[in-house]
């Protein structure tokens, strides 16, 4: 198994994150690791598991590499408004930025924060046309209705976009 995993990692590194070969190798590596480490355990329906699964699906459909990191404890479920807003932010990053996207989830007893960061061309949320509702309704308004918050801003150094959900 180790040699297969190493081969898949080598293919990814040489092919590049956005190439078809790299995306397929990453999907196969993820599937093999899941099979090796998860066994027959039923899938959890927590937020971190859902975002990892969604990232894997996006990598198959778009030229993107998504890394999802979760720290801390949270009982946030995949069926909630936070999950829906995070999935929308991830989809936007895959569709409009591509390349490498990082998703960071931090849970505590008091709050859950999700950061979706891309390195794409970026955009100014204020300049989005009124008929475009993805960020406005599916992320910002959804989080407000759920009692949370959403911030969309340019990434570090003006490159890319960062969406912060709380």
Short mmCIF file of N, CA and C in Angstrom, two decimals:
data_model
loop_
_atom_site.label_atom_id
_atom_site.label_comp_id
_atom_site.label_asym_id
_atom_site.label_seq_id
_atom_site.Cartn_x
_atom_site.Cartn_y
_atom_site.Cartn_z
N UNK A 1 0.81 -1.20 0.00
CA UNK A 1 0.00 0.00 0.00
C UNK A 1 0.85 1.26 0.00
N UNK A 2 1.95 1.21 0.74
CA UNK A 2 2.80 2.40 0.81
C UNK A 2 3.35 2.78 -0.56
N UNK A 3 3.76 1.79 -1.35
CA UNK A 3 4.32 2.12 -2.67
C UNK A 3 3.25 2.69 -3.60
N UNK A 4 2.02 2.22 -3.48
CA UNK A 4 0.94 2.77 -4.30
C UNK A 4 0.68 4.22 -3.89
N UNK A 5 0.63 4.48 -2.58
CA UNK A 5 0.42 5.85 -2.11
C UNK A 5 1.55 6.77 -2.55
N UNK A 6 2.79 6.28 -2.50
CA UNK A 6 3.92 7.08 -2.94
C UNK A 6 3.84 7.37 -4.44
N UNK A 7 3.42 6.39 -5.20
CA UNK A 7 3.29 6.58 -6.64
C UNK A 7 2.21 7.62 -6.95
N UNK A 8 1.09 7.53 -6.26
CA UNK A 8 0.02 8.50 -6.47
C UNK A 8 0.47 9.90 -6.08
N UNK A 9 1.23 10.02 -4.99
CA UNK A 9 1.76 11.33 -4.59
C UNK A 9 2.73 11.87 -5.63
N UNK A 10 3.55 11.01 -6.20
CA UNK A 10 4.50 11.43 -7.23
C UNK A 10 3.76 11.92 -8.48
N UNK A 11 2.72 11.21 -8.86
CA UNK A 11 1.92 11.63 -10.02
C UNK A 11 1.32 13.01 -9.77
N UNK A 12 0.80 13.23 -8.57
CA UNK A 12 0.20 14.53 -8.24
C UNK A 12 1.23 15.64 -8.34
N UNK A 13 2.39 15.41 -7.76
CA UNK A 13 3.43 16.45 -7.74
C UNK A 13 3.93 16.79 -9.14
N UNK A 14 4.08 15.79 -9.98
CA UNK A 14 4.61 16.03 -11.32
C UNK A 14 3.55 16.57 -12.28
N UNK A 15 2.31 16.17 -12.05
CA UNK A 15 1.24 16.57 -12.97
C UNK A 15 0.70 17.96 -12.65
N UNK A 16 0.77 18.37 -11.41
CA UNK A 16 0.22 19.67 -11.01
C UNK A 16 -1.19 19.53 -10.48
N UNK A 17 -1.55 20.45 -9.60
CA UNK A 17 -2.83 20.39 -8.90
C UNK A 17 -4.03 20.48 -9.83
N UNK A 18 -3.92 21.24 -10.90
CA UNK A 18 -5.09 21.47 -11.73
C UNK A 18 -5.18 20.54 -12.94
N UNK A 19 -4.20 19.65 -13.12
CA UNK A 19 -4.25 18.75 -14.26
C UNK A 19 -5.21 17.59 -13.98
N UNK A 20 -5.71 17.01 -15.04
CA UNK A 20 -6.63 15.87 -14.91
C UNK A 20 -5.94 14.71 -14.22
N UNK A 21 -4.70 14.41 -14.60
CA UNK A 21 -3.96 13.31 -13.99
C UNK A 21 -3.74 13.56 -12.49
N UNK A 22 -3.41 14.80 -12.15
CA UNK A 22 -3.20 15.14 -10.74
C UNK A 22 -4.47 15.01 -9.93
N UNK A 23 -5.59 15.44 -10.49
CA UNK A 23 -6.87 15.34 -9.78
C UNK A 23 -7.28 13.89 -9.59
N UNK A 24 -7.09 13.07 -10.62
CA UNK A 24 -7.45 11.66 -10.50
C UNK A 24 -6.55 10.94 -9.50
N UNK A 25 -5.26 11.26 -9.53
CA UNK A 25 -4.34 10.64 -8.57
C UNK A 25 -4.71 11.04 -7.14
N UNK A 26 -5.07 12.29 -6.94
CA UNK A 26 -5.47 12.75 -5.60
C UNK A 26 -6.74 12.04 -5.14
N UNK A 27 -7.70 11.88 -6.03
CA UNK A 27 -8.94 11.18 -5.67
C UNK A 27 -8.66 9.72 -5.32
N UNK A 28 -7.80 9.08 -6.09
CA UNK A 28 -7.48 7.68 -5.81
C UNK A 28 -6.70 7.53 -4.50
N UNK A 29 -5.81 8.49 -4.24
CA UNK A 29 -5.07 8.46 -2.98
C UNK A 29 -6.03 8.61 -1.80
N UNK A 30 -6.96 9.55 -1.91
CA UNK A 30 -7.93 9.77 -0.85
C UNK A 30 -8.78 8.50 -0.62
N UNK A 31 -9.22 7.89 -1.71
CA UNK A 31 -10.04 6.68 -1.61
C UNK A 31 -9.27 5.54 -0.96
N UNK A 32 -8.01 5.37 -1.34
CA UNK A 32 -7.19 4.30 -0.76
C UNK A 32 -6.92 4.56 0.72
N UNK A 33 -6.58 5.80 1.07
CA UNK A 33 -6.35 6.12 2.48
C UNK A 33 -7.61 5.90 3.31
N UNK A 34 -8.75 6.27 2.77
CA UNK A 34 -10.01 6.07 3.46
C UNK A 34 -10.26 4.58 3.68
N UNK A 35 -10.03 3.80 2.66
CA UNK A 35 -10.24 2.36 2.78
C UNK A 35 -9.29 1.75 3.79
N UNK A 36 -8.03 2.20 3.79
CA UNK A 36 -7.03 1.65 4.71
C UNK A 36 -7.29 2.04 6.16
N UNK A 37 -7.69 3.29 6.38
CA UNK A 37 -7.76 3.81 7.74
C UNK A 37 -9.16 3.80 8.33
N UNK A 38 -10.19 3.95 7.51
CA UNK A 38 -11.54 4.03 8.04
C UNK A 38 -12.20 2.67 8.16
N UNK A 39 -11.77 1.72 7.36
CA UNK A 39 -12.36 0.39 7.43
C UNK A 39 -13.85 0.42 7.13
N UNK A 40 -14.60 -0.31 7.93
CA UNK A 40 -16.05 -0.40 7.73
C UNK A 40 -16.83 0.53 8.64
N UNK A 41 -16.16 1.48 9.26
CA UNK A 41 -16.84 2.40 10.17
C UNK A 41 -17.83 3.26 9.38
N UNK A 42 -19.02 3.48 9.91
CA UNK A 42 -19.99 4.32 9.20
C UNK A 42 -19.50 5.77 9.13
N UNK A 43 -19.85 6.44 8.05
CA UNK A 43 -19.43 7.83 7.88
C UNK A 43 -20.17 8.72 8.88
N UNK A 44 -19.45 9.65 9.44
CA UNK A 44 -20.05 10.61 10.37
C UNK A 44 -20.76 11.68 9.57
N UNK A 45 -21.69 12.34 10.21
CA UNK A 45 -22.37 13.44 9.53
C UNK A 45 -21.98 14.77 10.18
N UNK A 46 -20.75 14.85 10.63
CA UNK A 46 -20.30 16.11 11.23
C UNK A 46 -19.78 17.04 10.14
N UNK A 47 -19.58 18.29 10.49
CA UNK A 47 -19.21 19.32 9.53
C UNK A 47 -17.88 19.02 8.86
N UNK A 48 -16.88 18.63 9.63
CA UNK A 48 -15.55 18.39 9.06
C UNK A 48 -15.59 17.27 8.02
N UNK A 49 -16.28 16.19 8.32
CA UNK A 49 -16.39 15.08 7.38
C UNK A 49 -17.11 15.52 6.12
N UNK A 50 -18.19 16.27 6.29
CA UNK A 50 -18.95 16.76 5.14
C UNK A 50 -18.09 17.65 4.25
N UNK A 51 -17.33 18.56 4.83
CA UNK A 51 -16.52 19.46 4.02
C UNK A 51 -15.40 18.72 3.31
N UNK A 52 -14.83 17.70 3.95
CA UNK A 52 -13.81 16.88 3.28
C UNK A 52 -14.42 16.13 2.09
N UNK A 53 -15.60 15.56 2.29
CA UNK A 53 -16.27 14.84 1.20
C UNK A 53 -16.61 15.79 0.05
N UNK A 54 -17.09 16.98 0.39
CA UNK A 54 -17.45 17.96 -0.64
C UNK A 54 -16.20 18.41 -1.40
N UNK A 55 -15.10 18.61 -0.69
CA UNK A 55 -13.84 19.00 -1.34
C UNK A 55 -13.40 17.92 -2.33
N UNK A 56 -13.53 16.67 -1.94
CA UNK A 56 -13.14 15.56 -2.82
C UNK A 56 -13.99 15.57 -4.09
N UNK A 57 -15.28 15.83 -3.96
CA UNK A 57 -16.16 15.88 -5.13
C UNK A 57 -15.81 17.06 -6.03
N UNK A 58 -15.51 18.21 -5.44
CA UNK A 58 -15.16 19.38 -6.24
C UNK A 58 -13.86 19.16 -7.02
N UNK A 59 -12.93 18.44 -6.41
CA UNK A 59 -11.65 18.18 -7.09
C UNK A 59 -11.84 17.34 -8.35
N UNK A 60 -12.87 16.53 -8.37
CA UNK A 60 -13.13 15.73 -9.56
C UNK A 60 -13.77 16.55 -10.67
N UNK A 61 -14.49 17.59 -10.30
CA UNK A 61 -15.24 18.39 -11.28
C UNK A 61 -14.54 19.67 -11.73
N UNK A 62 -13.58 20.15 -10.96
CA UNK A 62 -12.93 21.43 -11.27
C UNK A 62 -11.42 21.30 -11.16
N UNK A 63 -10.67 22.16 -11.85
CA UNK A 63 -9.21 22.13 -11.75
C UNK A 63 -8.75 22.80 -10.45
N UNK A 64 -8.98 22.13 -9.34
CA UNK A 64 -8.71 22.69 -8.02
C UNK A 64 -8.17 21.61 -7.10
N UNK A 65 -7.35 22.03 -6.17
CA UNK A 65 -6.87 21.15 -5.09
C UNK A 65 -7.32 21.79 -3.79
N UNK A 66 -8.13 21.07 -3.03
CA UNK A 66 -8.66 21.61 -1.78
C UNK A 66 -8.09 20.84 -0.60
N UNK A 67 -7.55 21.60 0.33
CA UNK A 67 -7.08 21.01 1.58
C UNK A 67 -8.00 21.46 2.69
N UNK A 68 -8.57 20.50 3.41
CA UNK A 68 -9.48 20.80 4.50
C UNK A 68 -8.80 20.37 5.80
N UNK A 69 -8.65 21.33 6.71
CA UNK A 69 -8.04 21.09 8.01
C UNK A 69 -9.06 21.45 9.08
N UNK A 70 -9.27 20.54 10.03
CA UNK A 70 -10.20 20.80 11.13
C UNK A 70 -9.48 20.62 12.45
N UNK A 71 -9.65 21.59 13.34
CA UNK A 71 -9.06 21.52 14.67
C UNK A 71 -10.13 21.85 15.71
N UNK A 72 -9.90 21.40 16.91
CA UNK A 72 -10.85 21.68 17.99
C UNK A 72 -12.03 20.75 17.92
N UNK A 73 -12.90 20.91 18.85
CA UNK A 73 -14.09 20.05 18.94
C UNK A 73 -15.32 20.86 18.58
N UNK A 74 -16.22 20.22 17.84
CA UNK A 74 -17.46 20.88 17.47
C UNK A 74 -18.52 19.81 17.25
N UNK A 75 -19.74 20.11 17.65
CA UNK A 75 -20.83 19.18 17.36
C UNK A 75 -21.68 19.70 16.20
N UNK A 76 -21.11 20.63 15.44
CA UNK A 76 -21.81 21.19 14.28
C UNK A 76 -22.07 20.08 13.26
N UNK A 77 -23.30 19.99 12.82
CA UNK A 77 -23.70 18.94 11.88
C UNK A 77 -23.62 19.42 10.44
N UNK A 78 -23.51 18.46 9.54
CA UNK A 78 -23.38 18.75 8.12
C UNK A 78 -24.67 19.28 7.51
N UNK A 79 -25.77 19.14 8.23
CA UNK A 79 -27.06 19.56 7.68
C UNK A 79 -27.41 21.01 8.00
N UNK A 80 -26.55 21.71 8.70
CA UNK A 80 -26.87 23.07 9.14
C UNK A 80 -26.55 24.15 8.13
N UNK A 81 -26.92 25.36 8.49
CA UNK A 81 -26.71 26.53 7.64
C UNK A 81 -25.23 26.85 7.45
N UNK A 82 -24.44 26.63 8.50
CA UNK A 82 -23.00 26.86 8.38
C UNK A 82 -22.41 25.95 7.31
N UNK A 83 -22.82 24.70 7.31
CA UNK A 83 -22.32 23.74 6.30
C UNK A 83 -22.73 24.19 4.90
N UNK A 84 -23.97 24.62 4.74
CA UNK A 84 -24.44 25.06 3.42
C UNK A 84 -23.66 26.28 2.94
N UNK A 85 -23.41 27.23 3.82
CA UNK A 85 -22.66 28.42 3.44
C UNK A 85 -21.21 28.07 3.11
N UNK A 86 -20.62 27.16 3.88
CA UNK A 86 -19.24 26.74 3.61
C UNK A 86 -19.14 26.02 2.27
N UNK A 87 -20.11 25.16 1.97
CA UNK A 87 -20.11 24.47 0.68
C UNK A 87 -20.23 25.47 -0.47
N UNK A 88 -21.06 26.50 -0.31
CA UNK A 88 -21.19 27.53 -1.35
C UNK A 88 -19.87 28.28 -1.54
N UNK A 89 -19.19 28.62 -0.45
CA UNK A 89 -17.91 29.32 -0.55
C UNK A 89 -16.87 28.43 -1.24
N UNK A 90 -16.88 27.14 -0.92
CA UNK A 90 -15.95 26.21 -1.56
C UNK A 90 -16.25 26.07 -3.05
N UNK A 91 -17.52 25.98 -3.39
CA UNK A 91 -17.92 25.87 -4.80
C UNK A 91 -17.50 27.12 -5.57
N UNK A 92 -17.72 28.30 -4.99
CA UNK A 92 -17.31 29.55 -5.63
C UNK A 92 -15.81 29.57 -5.88
N UNK A 93 -15.04 29.14 -4.89
CA UNK A 93 -13.58 29.12 -5.04
C UNK A 93 -13.18 28.15 -6.15
N UNK A 94 -13.81 27.00 -6.20
CA UNK A 94 -13.49 26.02 -7.25
C UNK A 94 -13.85 26.56 -8.63
N UNK A 95 -15.01 27.18 -8.75
CA UNK A 95 -15.48 27.69 -10.04
C UNK A 95 -14.71 28.90 -10.54
N UNK A 96 -14.41 29.83 -9.64
CA UNK A 96 -13.87 31.12 -10.06
C UNK A 96 -12.37 31.28 -9.84
N UNK A 97 -11.78 30.54 -8.90
CA UNK A 97 -10.36 30.71 -8.62
C UNK A 97 -9.54 29.53 -9.11
N UNK A 98 -10.02 28.31 -8.84
CA UNK A 98 -9.24 27.13 -9.20
C UNK A 98 -7.95 27.07 -8.42
N UNK A 99 -7.00 26.29 -8.89
CA UNK A 99 -5.70 26.18 -8.22
C UNK A 99 -5.82 25.56 -6.85
N UNK A 100 -5.19 26.17 -5.88
CA UNK A 100 -5.20 25.64 -4.52
C UNK A 100 -6.14 26.45 -3.64
N UNK A 101 -6.97 25.73 -2.90
CA UNK A 101 -7.93 26.34 -1.98
C UNK A 101 -7.74 25.68 -0.63
N UNK A 102 -7.69 26.50 0.42
CA UNK A 102 -7.58 25.93 1.76
C UNK A 102 -8.87 26.21 2.53
N UNK A 103 -9.31 25.19 3.25
CA UNK A 103 -10.49 25.29 4.09
C UNK A 103 -10.04 24.94 5.50
N UNK A 104 -10.25 25.87 6.41
CA UNK A 104 -9.83 25.70 7.80
C UNK A 104 -11.05 25.79 8.69
N UNK A 105 -11.28 24.78 9.47
CA UNK A 105 -12.42 24.70 10.38
C UNK A 105 -11.90 24.63 11.81
N UNK A 106 -12.37 25.56 12.64
CA UNK A 106 -11.95 25.56 14.05
C UNK A 106 -13.19 25.57 14.93
N UNK A 107 -13.33 24.55 15.74
CA UNK A 107 -14.49 24.44 16.60
C UNK A 107 -14.12 24.54 18.06
N UNK A 108 -15.00 25.17 18.83
CA UNK A 108 -14.85 25.24 20.27
C UNK A 108 -16.23 25.07 20.89
N UNK A 109 -16.30 25.12 22.19
CA UNK A 109 -17.59 24.98 22.88
C UNK A 109 -18.50 26.18 22.61
N UNK A 110 -17.91 27.30 22.20
CA UNK A 110 -18.67 28.54 22.05
C UNK A 110 -18.96 28.93 20.60
N UNK A 111 -18.13 28.49 19.66
CA UNK A 111 -18.31 28.94 18.27
C UNK A 111 -17.62 27.98 17.31
N UNK A 112 -18.00 28.09 16.07
CA UNK A 112 -17.34 27.36 14.99
C UNK A 112 -16.98 28.39 13.92
N UNK A 113 -15.72 28.38 13.51
CA UNK A 113 -15.24 29.27 12.46
C UNK A 113 -14.81 28.43 11.26
N UNK A 114 -15.19 28.85 10.08
CA UNK A 114 -14.74 28.22 8.84
C UNK A 114 -14.14 29.31 7.97
N UNK A 115 -12.92 29.06 7.49
CA UNK A 115 -12.24 29.97 6.57
C UNK A 115 -12.04 29.25 5.24
N UNK A 116 -12.44 29.86 4.17
CA UNK A 116 -12.20 29.33 2.82
C UNK A 116 -11.34 30.36 2.11
N UNK A 117 -10.11 29.96 1.75
CA UNK A 117 -9.16 30.89 1.13
C UNK A 117 -8.71 30.35 -0.22
N UNK A 118 -8.74 31.23 -1.22
CA UNK A 118 -8.22 30.85 -2.54
C UNK A 118 -7.17 31.86 -2.97
N UNK A 119 -6.48 31.53 -4.05
CA UNK A 119 -5.43 32.39 -4.58
C UNK A 119 -5.77 32.87 -5.99
N UNK A 120 -7.06 32.96 -6.26
CA UNK A 120 -7.53 33.39 -7.58
C UNK A 120 -7.39 34.89 -7.77
N UNK A 121 -8.08 35.42 -8.78
CA UNK A 121 -7.97 36.85 -9.09
C UNK A 121 -8.64 37.75 -8.06
N UNK A 122 -9.52 37.20 -7.23
CA UNK A 122 -10.21 38.01 -6.22
C UNK A 122 -11.32 38.85 -6.84
N UNK A 123 -12.10 39.47 -5.98
CA UNK A 123 -13.18 40.34 -6.43
C UNK A 123 -13.62 41.21 -5.27
N UNK A 124 -14.34 42.27 -5.60
CA UNK A 124 -14.88 43.18 -4.60
C UNK A 124 -16.36 42.84 -4.43
N UNK A 125 -16.78 42.30 -3.27
CA UNK A 125 -18.18 41.92 -3.07
C UNK A 125 -19.17 43.06 -3.31
N UNK A 126 -18.74 44.30 -3.08
CA UNK A 126 -19.62 45.46 -3.27
C UNK A 126 -19.93 45.64 -4.76
N UNK A 127 -19.03 45.24 -5.63
CA UNK A 127 -19.19 45.42 -7.07
C UNK A 127 -19.98 44.31 -7.75
N UNK A 128 -20.41 43.30 -6.99
CA UNK A 128 -21.15 42.19 -7.59
C UNK A 128 -22.53 42.69 -8.03
N UNK A 129 -22.91 42.33 -9.24
CA UNK A 129 -24.20 42.76 -9.79
C UNK A 129 -25.36 42.30 -8.91
N UNK A 130 -26.42 43.11 -8.80
CA UNK A 130 -27.55 42.77 -7.94
C UNK A 130 -28.20 41.42 -8.25
N UNK A 131 -28.19 41.00 -9.50
CA UNK A 131 -28.80 39.73 -9.87
C UNK A 131 -27.99 38.51 -9.48
N UNK A 132 -26.73 38.71 -9.10
CA UNK A 132 -25.86 37.61 -8.69
C UNK A 132 -26.05 37.40 -7.19
N UNK A 133 -26.63 36.27 -6.81
CA UNK A 133 -27.03 36.07 -5.42
C UNK A 133 -26.16 35.07 -4.65
N UNK A 134 -25.18 34.43 -5.30
CA UNK A 134 -24.39 33.41 -4.63
C UNK A 134 -23.80 33.84 -3.30
N UNK A 135 -22.95 34.84 -3.33
CA UNK A 135 -22.32 35.33 -2.09
C UNK A 135 -23.35 36.05 -1.22
N UNK A 136 -24.13 36.90 -1.83
CA UNK A 136 -25.07 37.74 -1.09
C UNK A 136 -26.11 36.91 -0.32
N UNK A 137 -26.75 35.96 -0.99
CA UNK A 137 -27.83 35.19 -0.35
C UNK A 137 -27.36 33.85 0.22
N UNK A 138 -26.59 33.10 -0.56
CA UNK A 138 -26.21 31.75 -0.15
C UNK A 138 -25.14 31.72 0.92
N UNK A 139 -24.45 32.82 1.10
CA UNK A 139 -23.41 32.86 2.14
C UNK A 139 -23.76 33.91 3.20
N UNK A 140 -23.71 35.18 2.83
CA UNK A 140 -23.88 36.26 3.81
C UNK A 140 -25.26 36.26 4.47
N UNK A 141 -26.32 36.29 3.68
CA UNK A 141 -27.67 36.34 4.25
C UNK A 141 -28.01 35.05 4.99
N UNK A 142 -27.57 33.92 4.46
CA UNK A 142 -27.82 32.64 5.13
C UNK A 142 -27.21 32.63 6.53
N UNK A 143 -25.98 33.09 6.66
CA UNK A 143 -25.33 33.11 7.97
C UNK A 143 -26.02 34.09 8.91
N UNK A 144 -26.45 35.25 8.39
CA UNK A 144 -27.16 36.24 9.21
C UNK A 144 -28.48 35.65 9.72
N UNK A 145 -29.23 34.97 8.84
CA UNK A 145 -30.50 34.35 9.25
C UNK A 145 -30.29 33.28 10.32
N UNK A 146 -29.14 32.63 10.29
CA UNK A 146 -28.85 31.56 11.26
C UNK A 146 -28.25 32.11 12.55
N UNK A 147 -28.09 33.42 12.64
CA UNK A 147 -27.53 34.02 13.85
C UNK A 147 -26.02 34.08 13.85
N UNK A 148 -25.41 33.85 12.71
CA UNK A 148 -23.96 33.90 12.60
C UNK A 148 -23.52 35.09 11.78
N UNK A 149 -22.30 35.00 11.27
CA UNK A 149 -21.78 36.08 10.45
C UNK A 149 -20.95 35.51 9.31
N UNK A 150 -20.81 36.31 8.27
CA UNK A 150 -19.96 35.96 7.13
C UNK A 150 -19.23 37.21 6.67
N UNK A 151 -17.95 37.06 6.44
CA UNK A 151 -17.13 38.15 5.95
C UNK A 151 -16.43 37.68 4.69
N UNK A 152 -16.52 38.46 3.63
CA UNK A 152 -15.83 38.15 2.38
C UNK A 152 -14.89 39.31 2.12
N UNK A 153 -13.61 39.00 1.97
CA UNK A 153 -12.64 40.07 1.77
C UNK A 153 -11.50 39.58 0.88
N UNK A 154 -10.71 40.51 0.36
CA UNK A 154 -9.55 40.10 -0.43
C UNK A 154 -8.57 39.32 0.44
N UNK A 155 -7.85 38.40 -0.20
CA UNK A 155 -6.86 37.61 0.52
C UNK A 155 -5.64 38.44 0.88
N UNK A 156 -4.71 37.80 1.54
CA UNK A 156 -3.47 38.46 1.97
C UNK A 156 -2.74 39.03 0.76
N UNK A 157 -2.31 40.25 0.88
CA UNK A 157 -1.58 40.91 -0.20
C UNK A 157 -2.46 41.25 -1.40
N UNK A 158 -3.78 41.23 -1.20
CA UNK A 158 -4.71 41.54 -2.28
C UNK A 158 -4.89 40.42 -3.28
N UNK A 159 -4.32 39.26 -3.00
CA UNK A 159 -4.42 38.12 -3.92
C UNK A 159 -5.49 37.15 -3.41
N UNK A 160 -6.39 36.76 -4.26
CA UNK A 160 -7.40 35.77 -3.89
C UNK A 160 -8.50 36.35 -3.04
N UNK A 161 -9.25 35.45 -2.41
CA UNK A 161 -10.39 35.82 -1.60
C UNK A 161 -10.41 34.97 -0.34
N UNK A 162 -10.86 35.56 0.77
CA UNK A 162 -11.05 34.83 2.01
C UNK A 162 -12.48 35.00 2.46
N UNK A 163 -13.15 33.89 2.72
CA UNK A 163 -14.50 33.90 3.29
C UNK A 163 -14.38 33.37 4.69
N UNK A 164 -14.87 34.15 5.67
CA UNK A 164 -14.84 33.74 7.07
C UNK A 164 -16.29 33.60 7.54
N UNK A 165 -16.64 32.40 7.97
CA UNK A 165 -17.95 32.11 8.49
C UNK A 165 -17.84 31.83 9.98
N UNK A 166 -18.80 32.36 10.77
CA UNK A 166 -18.78 32.13 12.22
C UNK A 166 -20.20 31.91 12.69
#
